[in-house]
Every structure is written in C-alpha cells, then in structure tokens.
Amino acid sequence: AAIGIIVFGGGVVNSGSTNVAIEVNNPYIVTLSAFFFASLSTVVILLLSQLKKSLGPSGLVLAGVALSSLFTGGSTLLQYFADETKLTAVVFWTFGNLGSTSWTEILVLAVILLLSMTYFMLNRWNYNAMRSGADTAKSLGVNARAVMLVSMAVCSFAAAVAVSFVGIISFIGLVAPHMMRKFVGDDYRFLIPCSAVADALVLLAADTFGRLIISPVILPVGAITSFLGAPMFLILLIRGGDRD
C-alpha cells in the first residue's frame, strides 16, 4: 500500500495548530496495490512450501520475515525519492490511524468483513477437518488445497483493504486468535467469531488508550498495539502458544 501511495497519489496534507490530517487520493488503487503485494508474498510462501517439503513452520516464518525486509527495503527506497507530500502521507499511514477513516471506507470495510466472515464460517467444518491432516480431510470429502488457497486469497484481500484504509496496525491478527484458543479451544465454529470479537475489542481498547493517555495529543494506534502485542505474543510463544 505504501508503494501505491507513492506511485499513484500521495494525498492532501491539511495541517492545523492541533492536528495533521492525511487524505489519500485514489484509495482504491492503493487497496489494489496492497492486495497485489500481499498476494505476491502469499504466493511466494506457498511456492516455497511446495518446493521445499521439509520447510516447517519456523522456516515459513523466516521466509515471511525475509519477504517483509525485502518489501520494506523497496518501500524505503521509493520514499527516499518521493516528494514531500507523498512522503508525509506514507509516514502517517505507517503509524496506523482510525480517526482518518471516512464513513464510505467504514462501509466498504463492513461489507468486506461481512463477506469474509460468511465465507470463513461456511468453511468452519472444513477447517476442523484439515486440523487432522490433508489425508483425513480428503477422506471426509474436503479439498484441502482448494480451501487453503481460497482462504488465503480472502485473507489477503480483507487485510489489504483494512491496511490501505487505516494503515499498519501490528499484532492485531496474531495475538487475539492465540488468546481465544486458550479459552474456546481449537474448534473453528467458536474460534473464528470469538477471535473477530477479541480483535475488535483489543483494537478499540488500544485506540481509546492512545486518545486518553496524554490528551489532547492522540498517539497512533499502531504504536500502542505494538507495545501491547509484542510482549503478549512472546509470552504466548514461551507458554506454547505456537502449537497448532
């Protein structure tokens, strides 16, 4: 999405005595840009997993880190050559900000959320079957490969839309599902909706905290979630939260 902002339009910077607002032009082109690169990274990870059968979860995580560094380097290079307006738009976008989202964008996000949640809930039994392995899922009539590919595409598109509208908000999609797994178990009938509600509550709490802690200055919600999510995620990993 940062590349989309730089290449296709930086937006208008409105500065006042108390706040600075960024309105990014061509938001849907930015969304398509975010979706393209999210899908590209997903395809690369899938190809690596197919070419290197011995590549375990740790290897996939390292591959994701490497791709993240690659995209960050490309984005940084483009920012270096961008003009002041586009650079400012990208910097504020990377902070993560819920306050700059318009009602039209909220409506788009609501529709995307409704459609994606409907898809995931319709496949809840398929996900439960896939937990026992591809062979077991196949014996139950589940095309595990097709379900995985379509699910990853839906996830990539939903994440791309959200990120292009509100910016980068770290750890939201990682911490809450692991927390909910401790309470509701691995049954996706309950894990999917509970994770969605928990994600929303964590994001709301982080945004409220950022607005109140040193009011009237509003801290970026992305920074708050990073401070809260990173240690919590490490604790979950230490306690065995990285198990399937």
C-alpha positions as semicolon CSV with decimal commas, in nm:
position;residue;x (nm);y (nm);z (nm)
1;A;0,000;0,000;0,000
2;A;0,290;0,235;0,071
3;I;0,410;0,178;-0,285
4;G;0,060;0,255;-0,410
5;I;0,053;0,583;-0,218
6;I;0,390;0,690;-0,359
7;V;0,326;0,584;-0,718
8;F;-0,043;0,661;-0,760
9;G;-0,100;0,958;-0,533
10;G;0,019;1,093;-0,201
11;G;-0,292;1,280;-0,097
12;V;-0,360;1,618;0,053
13;V;-0,196;1,732;0,374
14;N;-0,414;1,955;0,593
15;S;-0,215;2,097;0,885
16;G;-0,354;2,297;1,174
17;S;-0,244;2,408;1,517
18;T;-0,355;2,087;1,688
19;N;-0,362;1,815;1,427
20;V;-0,242;1,698;1,088
21;A;-0,479;1,502;0,865
22;I;-0,388;1,298;0,560
23;E;-0,645;1,226;0,292
24;V;-0,501;0,980;0,043
25;N;-0,620;1,019;-0,315
26;N;-0,707;0,709;-0,518
27;P;-0,777;0,492;-0,210
28;Y;-0,900;0,202;-0,422
29;I;-0,581;0,199;-0,629
30;V;-0,391;0,191;-0,301
31;T;-0,609;-0,103;-0,195
32;L;-0,534;-0,288;-0,518
33;S;-0,164;-0,220;-0,469
34;A;-0,180;-0,358;-0,115
35;F;-0,373;-0,663;-0,234
36;F;-0,125;-0,730;-0,515
37;F;0,181;-0,731;-0,290
38;A;0,000;-0,921;-0,013
39;S;-0,096;-1,185;-0,270
40;L;0,257;-1,186;-0,411
41;S;0,408;-1,262;-0,071
42;T;0,144;-1,531;-0,013
43;V;0,224;-1,696;-0,347
44;V;0,597;-1,693;-0,272
45;I;0,539;-1,858;0,067
46;L;0,317;-2,123;-0,093
47;L;0,574;-2,194;-0,364
48;L;0,846;-2,231;-0,102
49;S;0,632;-2,472;0,097
50;Q;0,570;-2,681;-0,217
51;L;0,928;-2,677;-0,346
52;K;1,079;-2,743;-0,005
53;K;0,861;-3,006;0,158
54;S;1,081;-3,014;0,469
55;L;1,020;-2,644;0,530
56;G;0,841;-2,635;0,865
57;P;0,650;-2,357;1,040
58;S;0,974;-2,193;1,157
59;G;1,104;-2,188;0,800
60;L;0,783;-2,029;0,676
61;V;0,809;-1,764;0,946
62;L;1,169;-1,689;0,845
63;A;1,063;-1,669;0,481
64;G;0,794;-1,421;0,582
65;V;1,048;-1,213;0,771
66;A;1,278;-1,213;0,467
67;L;0,995;-1,100;0,238
68;S;0,895;-0,832;0,486
69;S;1,251;-0,699;0,487
70;L;1,256;-0,704;0,106
71;F;0,931;-0,508;0,075
72;T;1,040;-0,268;0,349
73;G;1,363;-0,202;0,161
74;G;1,173;-0,133;-0,161
75;S;0,928;0,096;0,015
76;T;1,211;0,283;0,187
77;L;1,389;0,332;-0,145
78;L;1,073;0,474;-0,303
79;Q;1,020;0,702;-0,004
80;Y;1,372;0,835;-0,049
81;F;1,287;0,958;-0,399
82;A;0,928;1,067;-0,320
83;D;0,827;1,431;-0,290
84;E;0,739;1,585;0,045
85;T;0,362;1,541;0,017
86;K;0,376;1,173;-0,075
87;L;0,641;1,105;0,187
88;T;0,428;1,267;0,457
89;A;0,127;1,061;0,350
90;V;0,325;0,737;0,371
91;V;0,476;0,820;0,711
92;F;0,136;0,898;0,865
93;W;-0,011;0,588;0,702
94;T;0,255;0,367;0,864
95;F;0,156;0,499;1,208
96;G;-0,190;0,341;1,186
97;N;-0,481;0,577;1,242
98;L;-0,851;0,504;1,284
99;G;-0,953;0,870;1,301
100;S;-0,885;0,947;0,935
101;T;-1,120;0,677;0,804
102;S;-1,429;0,811;0,626
103;W;-1,780;0,668;0,656
104;T;-1,755;0,543;0,299
105;E;-1,442;0,347;0,386
106;I;-1,610;0,215;0,702
107;L;-1,900;0,092;0,488
108;V;-1,658;-0,079;0,248
109;L;-1,476;-0,241;0,540
110;A;-1,807;-0,358;0,690
111;V;-1,912;-0,521;0,363
112;I;-1,572;-0,690;0,321
113;L;-1,584;-0,810;0,683
114;L;-1,935;-0,949;0,643
115;L;-1,849;-1,134;0,322
116;S;-1,519;-1,274;0,451
117;M;-1,670;-1,382;0,784
118;T;-1,953;-1,552;0,597
119;Y;-1,701;-1,743;0,386
120;F;-1,495;-1,847;0,689
121;M;-1,798;-1,960;0,888
122;L;-1,929;-2,160;0,592
123;N;-1,594;-2,343;0,587
124;R;-1,569;-2,394;0,963
125;W;-1,618;-2,770;0,932
126;N;-1,357;-2,787;0,654
127;Y;-1,104;-2,614;0,879
128;N;-1,180;-2,858;1,159
129;A;-1,127;-3,150;0,921
130;M;-0,797;-3,004;0,795
131;R;-0,664;-2,990;1,151
132;S;-0,630;-3,369;1,137
133;G;-0,419;-3,359;0,822
134;A;-0,470;-3,346;0,446
135;D;-0,535;-3,721;0,417
136;T;-0,807;-3,716;0,681
137;A;-0,964;-3,409;0,524
138;K;-0,961;-3,578;0,183
139;S;-1,128;-3,887;0,325
140;L;-1,403;-3,659;0,456
141;G;-1,454;-3,505;0,113
142;V;-1,264;-3,182;0,177
143;N;-1,039;-3,044;-0,096
144;A;-0,778;-2,912;0,147
145;R;-0,563;-2,744;-0,118
146;A;-0,854;-2,553;-0,272
147;V;-0,987;-2,447;0,068
148;M;-0,642;-2,329;0,174
149;L;-0,578;-2,130;-0,145
150;V;-0,917;-1,959;-0,147
151;S;-0,897;-1,886;0,226
152;M;-0,555;-1,727;0,188
153;A;-0,682;-1,517;-0,104
154;V;-0,978;-1,396;0,103
155;C;-0,747;-1,319;0,397
156;S;-0,508;-1,128;0,172
157;F;-0,786;-0,919;0,020
158;A;-0,952;-0,840;0,354
159;A;-0,618;-0,746;0,512
160;A;-0,522;-0,535;0,209
161;V;-0,845;-0,334;0,227
162;A;-0,811;-0,274;0,601
163;V;-0,442;-0,182;0,584
164;S;-0,486;0,053;0,288
165;F;-0,759;0,245;0,473
166;V;-0,623;0,263;0,830
167;G;-0,251;0,194;0,792
168;I;-0,028;-0,060;0,962
169;I;-0,161;-0,189;1,295
170;S;0,071;-0,460;1,421
171;F;-0,008;-0,784;1,606
172;I;-0,388;-0,747;1,595
173;G;-0,431;-1,056;1,380
174;L;-0,180;-1,263;1,576
175;V;-0,241;-1,215;1,946
176;A;-0,621;-1,235;1,972
177;P;-0,664;-1,574;1,796
178;H;-0,398;-1,730;2,019
179;M;-0,563;-1,582;2,327
180;M;-0,905;-1,711;2,224
181;R;-0,763;-2,056;2,154
182;K;-0,676;-2,076;2,523
183;F;-1,040;-2,011;2,615
184;V;-1,252;-2,177;2,344
185;G;-1,013;-2,444;2,213
186;D;-0,939;-2,535;1,852
187;D;-1,296;-2,573;1,727
188;Y;-1,327;-2,320;1,443
189;R;-1,703;-2,292;1,497
190;F;-1,621;-2,087;1,804
191;L;-1,263;-1,978;1,737
192;I;-1,344;-1,770;1,427
193;P;-1,621;-1,549;1,573
194;C;-1,451;-1,520;1,914
195;S;-1,123;-1,413;1,751
196;A;-1,306;-1,149;1,546
197;V;-1,473;-1,005;1,857
198;A;-1,147;-1,017;2,055
199;D;-0,960;-0,840;1,774
200;A;-1,221;-0,564;1,770
201;L;-1,208;-0,520;2,148
202;V;-0,827;-0,508;2,157
203;L;-0,822;-0,251;1,876
204;L;-1,090;-0,039;2,045
205;A;-0,905;-0,051;2,378
206;A;-0,574;0,044;2,215
207;D;-0,729;0,334;2,025
208;T;-0,908;0,462;2,338
209;F;-0,586;0,437;2,539
210;G;-0,394;0,628;2,273
211;R;-0,652;0,907;2,276
212;L;-0,668;0,946;2,655
213;I;-0,318;0,881;2,789
214;I;-0,172;1,225;2,704
215;S;-0,482;1,404;2,576
216;P;-0,524;1,620;2,367
217;V;-0,233;1,453;2,184
218;I;-0,352;1,136;2,010
219;L;-0,098;0,855;1,996
220;P;-0,105;0,634;1,683
221;V;-0,293;0,313;1,747
222;G;-0,028;0,113;1,561
223;A;0,233;0,207;1,821
224;I;0,000;0,112;2,107
225;T;-0,079;-0,230;1,963
226;S;0,292;-0,295;1,905
227;F;0,376;-0,217;2,268
228;L;0,088;-0,435;2,389
229;G;0,110;-0,711;2,131
230;A;0,482;-0,784;2,114
231;P;0,535;-0,887;2,480
232;M;0,199;-1,066;2,490
233;F;0,285;-1,263;2,178
234;L;0,626;-1,356;2,322
235;I;0,456;-1,481;2,639
236;L;0,219;-1,692;2,433
237;L;0,511;-1,840;2,239
238;I;0,703;-1,920;2,558
239;R;0,397;-2,091;2,708
240;G;0,339;-2,296;2,397
241;G;0,110;-2,062;2,206
242;D;0,282;-2,153;1,880
243;R;0,136;-2,502;1,873
244;D;-0,119;-2,589;1,605
